[in-house]
JSON list of C-alpha atoms in Angstrom, two decimals:
[
{"chain": "A", "resi": 1, "resn": "UNK", "atom": "CA", "xyz": [39.64, -1.70, -23.27]},
{"chain": "A", "resi": 2, "resn": "UNK", "atom": "CA", "xyz": [42.10, -2.71, -25.97]},
{"chain": "A", "resi": 3, "resn": "UNK", "atom": "CA", "xyz": [42.08, -5.98, -27.90]},
{"chain": "A", "resi": 4, "resn": "UNK", "atom": "CA", "xyz": [44.88, -7.62, -25.84]},
{"chain": "A", "resi": 5, "resn": "UNK", "atom": "CA", "xyz": [43.20, -7.69, -22.45]},
{"chain": "A", "resi": 6, "resn": "UNK", "atom": "CA", "xyz": [39.92, -8.63, -23.96]},
{"chain": "A", "resi": 7, "resn": "UNK", "atom": "CA", "xyz": [41.53, -11.56, -25.79]},
{"chain": "A", "resi": 8, "resn": "UNK", "atom": "CA", "xyz": [43.19, -12.73, -22.63]},
{"chain": "A", "resi": 9, "resn": "UNK", "atom": "CA", "xyz": [39.92, -12.51, -20.62]},
{"chain": "A", "resi": 10, "resn": "UNK", "atom": "CA", "xyz": [37.99, -14.42, -23.24]},
{"chain": "A", "resi": 11, "resn": "UNK", "atom": "CA", "xyz": [40.69, -17.14, -23.43]},
{"chain": "A", "resi": 12, "resn": "UNK", "atom": "CA", "xyz": [40.75, -17.51, -19.64]},
{"chain": "A", "resi": 13, "resn": "UNK", "atom": "CA", "xyz": [36.91, -17.70, -19.54]},
{"chain": "A", "resi": 14, "resn": "UNK", "atom": "CA", "xyz": [36.94, -20.43, -22.24]},
{"chain": "A", "resi": 15, "resn": "UNK", "atom": "CA", "xyz": [39.53, -22.39, -20.21]},
{"chain": "A", "resi": 16, "resn": "UNK", "atom": "CA", "xyz": [37.43, -21.99, -17.08]},
{"chain": "A", "resi": 17, "resn": "UNK", "atom": "CA", "xyz": [34.40, -23.27, -18.92]},
{"chain": "A", "resi": 18, "resn": "UNK", "atom": "CA", "xyz": [36.30, -26.26, -20.26]},
{"chain": "A", "resi": 19, "resn": "UNK", "atom": "CA", "xyz": [37.52, -27.08, -16.79]},
{"chain": "A", "resi": 20, "resn": "UNK", "atom": "CA", "xyz": [34.03, -26.78, -15.31]},
{"chain": "A", "resi": 21, "resn": "UNK", "atom": "CA", "xyz": [32.62, -29.03, -18.00]},
{"chain": "A", "resi": 22, "resn": "UNK", "atom": "CA", "xyz": [35.36, -31.62, -17.50]},
{"chain": "A", "resi": 23, "resn": "UNK", "atom": "CA", "xyz": [34.85, -31.58, -13.74]},
{"chain": "A", "resi": 24, "resn": "UNK", "atom": "CA", "xyz": [31.07, -31.92, -14.07]},
{"chain": "A", "resi": 25, "resn": "UNK", "atom": "CA", "xyz": [31.43, -34.90, -16.41]},
{"chain": "A", "resi": 26, "resn": "UNK", "atom": "CA", "xyz": [34.01, -36.49, -14.15]},
{"chain": "A", "resi": 27, "resn": "UNK", "atom": "CA", "xyz": [31.79, -36.22, -11.07]},
{"chain": "A", "resi": 28, "resn": "UNK", "atom": "CA", "xyz": [28.49, -37.26, -12.70]},
{"chain": "A", "resi": 29, "resn": "UNK", "atom": "CA", "xyz": [29.54, -40.15, -14.93]},
{"chain": "A", "resi": 30, "resn": "UNK", "atom": "CA", "xyz": [28.96, -43.61, -13.37]},
{"chain": "A", "resi": 31, "resn": "UNK", "atom": "CA", "xyz": [32.00, -45.67, -12.70]},
{"chain": "A", "resi": 32, "resn": "UNK", "atom": "CA", "xyz": [33.79, -47.79, -10.21]},
{"chain": "A", "resi": 33, "resn": "UNK", "atom": "CA", "xyz": [34.61, -46.17, -6.97]},
{"chain": "A", "resi": 34, "resn": "UNK", "atom": "CA", "xyz": [38.20, -45.37, -6.13]},
{"chain": "A", "resi": 35, "resn": "UNK", "atom": "CA", "xyz": [39.98, -48.37, -4.75]},
{"chain": "A", "resi": 36, "resn": "UNK", "atom": "CA", "xyz": [41.57, -48.35, -1.29]},
{"chain": "A", "resi": 37, "resn": "UNK", "atom": "CA", "xyz": [45.06, -48.09, -2.83]},
{"chain": "A", "resi": 38, "resn": "UNK", "atom": "CA", "xyz": [43.90, -44.92, -4.55]},
{"chain": "A", "resi": 39, "resn": "UNK", "atom": "CA", "xyz": [42.71, -43.39, -1.29]},
{"chain": "A", "resi": 40, "resn": "UNK", "atom": "CA", "xyz": [46.02, -44.30, 0.40]},
{"chain": "A", "resi": 41, "resn": "UNK", "atom": "CA", "xyz": [48.02, -42.67, -2.43]},
{"chain": "A", "resi": 42, "resn": "UNK", "atom": "CA", "xyz": [45.77, -39.61, -2.30]},
{"chain": "A", "resi": 43, "resn": "UNK", "atom": "CA", "xyz": [46.19, -39.27, 1.46]},
{"chain": "A", "resi": 44, "resn": "UNK", "atom": "CA", "xyz": [49.99, -39.73, 1.31]},
{"chain": "A", "resi": 45, "resn": "UNK", "atom": "CA", "xyz": [50.23, -37.18, -1.54]},
{"chain": "A", "resi": 46, "resn": "UNK", "atom": "CA", "xyz": [48.24, -34.55, 0.38]},
{"chain": "A", "resi": 47, "resn": "UNK", "atom": "CA", "xyz": [50.20, -35.16, 3.59]},
{"chain": "A", "resi": 48, "resn": "UNK", "atom": "CA", "xyz": [53.53, -35.03, 1.85]},
{"chain": "A", "resi": 49, "resn": "UNK", "atom": "CA", "xyz": [52.58, -31.81, -0.03]},
{"chain": "A", "resi": 50, "resn": "UNK", "atom": "CA", "xyz": [51.51, -30.17, 3.22]},
{"chain": "A", "resi": 51, "resn": "UNK", "atom": "CA", "xyz": [54.76, -31.16, 4.96]},
{"chain": "A", "resi": 52, "resn": "UNK", "atom": "CA", "xyz": [56.83, -29.79, 2.16]},
{"chain": "A", "resi": 53, "resn": "UNK", "atom": "CA", "xyz": [54.82, -26.53, 1.92]},
{"chain": "A", "resi": 54, "resn": "UNK", "atom": "CA", "xyz": [54.82, -25.96, 5.64]},
{"chain": "A", "resi": 55, "resn": "UNK", "atom": "CA", "xyz": [58.54, -26.79, 5.89]},
{"chain": "A", "resi": 56, "resn": "UNK", "atom": "CA", "xyz": [59.38, -24.31, 3.15]},
{"chain": "A", "resi": 57, "resn": "UNK", "atom": "CA", "xyz": [57.31, -21.58, 4.83]},
{"chain": "A", "resi": 58, "resn": "UNK", "atom": "CA", "xyz": [59.04, -22.26, 8.16]},
{"chain": "A", "resi": 59, "resn": "UNK", "atom": "CA", "xyz": [62.42, -21.96, 6.52]},
{"chain": "A", "resi": 60, "resn": "UNK", "atom": "CA", "xyz": [61.33, -18.72, 4.79]},
{"chain": "A", "resi": 61, "resn": "UNK", "atom": "CA", "xyz": [60.24, -17.13, 8.04]},
{"chain": "A", "resi": 62, "resn": "UNK", "atom": "CA", "xyz": [63.28, -18.45, 9.92]},
{"chain": "A", "resi": 63, "resn": "UNK", "atom": "CA", "xyz": [65.76, -17.02, 7.38]},
{"chain": "A", "resi": 64, "resn": "UNK", "atom": "CA", "xyz": [63.93, -13.67, 7.37]},
{"chain": "A", "resi": 65, "resn": "UNK", "atom": "CA", "xyz": [63.91, -13.40, 11.20]},
{"chain": "A", "resi": 66, "resn": "UNK", "atom": "CA", "xyz": [67.56, -14.40, 11.60]},
{"chain": "A", "resi": 67, "resn": "UNK", "atom": "CA", "xyz": [68.73, -11.82, 8.95]},
{"chain": "A", "resi": 68, "resn": "UNK", "atom": "CA", "xyz": [69.92, -14.35, 6.38]},
{"chain": "A", "resi": 69, "resn": "UNK", "atom": "CA", "xyz": [67.92, -12.50, 3.73]},
{"chain": "A", "resi": 70, "resn": "UNK", "atom": "CA", "xyz": [69.79, -9.26, 4.17]},
{"chain": "A", "resi": 71, "resn": "UNK", "atom": "CA", "xyz": [72.13, -8.22, 1.39]},
{"chain": "A", "resi": 72, "resn": "UNK", "atom": "CA", "xyz": [75.81, -8.75, 2.10]},
{"chain": "A", "resi": 73, "resn": "UNK", "atom": "CA", "xyz": [77.87, -5.66, 3.11]},
{"chain": "A", "resi": 74, "resn": "UNK", "atom": "CA", "xyz": [81.27, -5.15, 1.54]},
{"chain": "A", "resi": 75, "resn": "UNK", "atom": "CA", "xyz": [83.92, -3.95, 3.94]},
{"chain": "A", "resi": 76, "resn": "UNK", "atom": "CA", "xyz": [87.15, -2.89, 2.25]},
{"chain": "A", "resi": 77, "resn": "UNK", "atom": "CA", "xyz": [90.30, -4.26, 3.68]},
{"chain": "A", "resi": 78, "resn": "UNK", "atom": "CA", "xyz": [92.47, -2.04, 5.88]},
{"chain": "A", "resi": 79, "resn": "UNK", "atom": "CA", "xyz": [95.45, -0.85, 3.68]},
{"chain": "A", "resi": 80, "resn": "UNK", "atom": "CA", "xyz": [97.66, -1.03, 6.73]},
{"chain": "A", "resi": 81, "resn": "UNK", "atom": "CA", "xyz": [97.51, -4.82, 6.85]}
]
């Protein structure tokens, strides 16, 4: 392997390690539990994100099935008109 891919792999592994360490510390440190308002906000955020994601996928499949994704076809005008 050349130096470029190795550098990218090492950088990504370092980022993964930092994220794992941050997550471990966040889950193991003592602290106050999340308040009810936080749970409500989290639930609404997840539900809204799912609605938007599912809606966009429905529109994607709908437009693909109806042929809206096909390229436009140029038809030259009839010179007799």
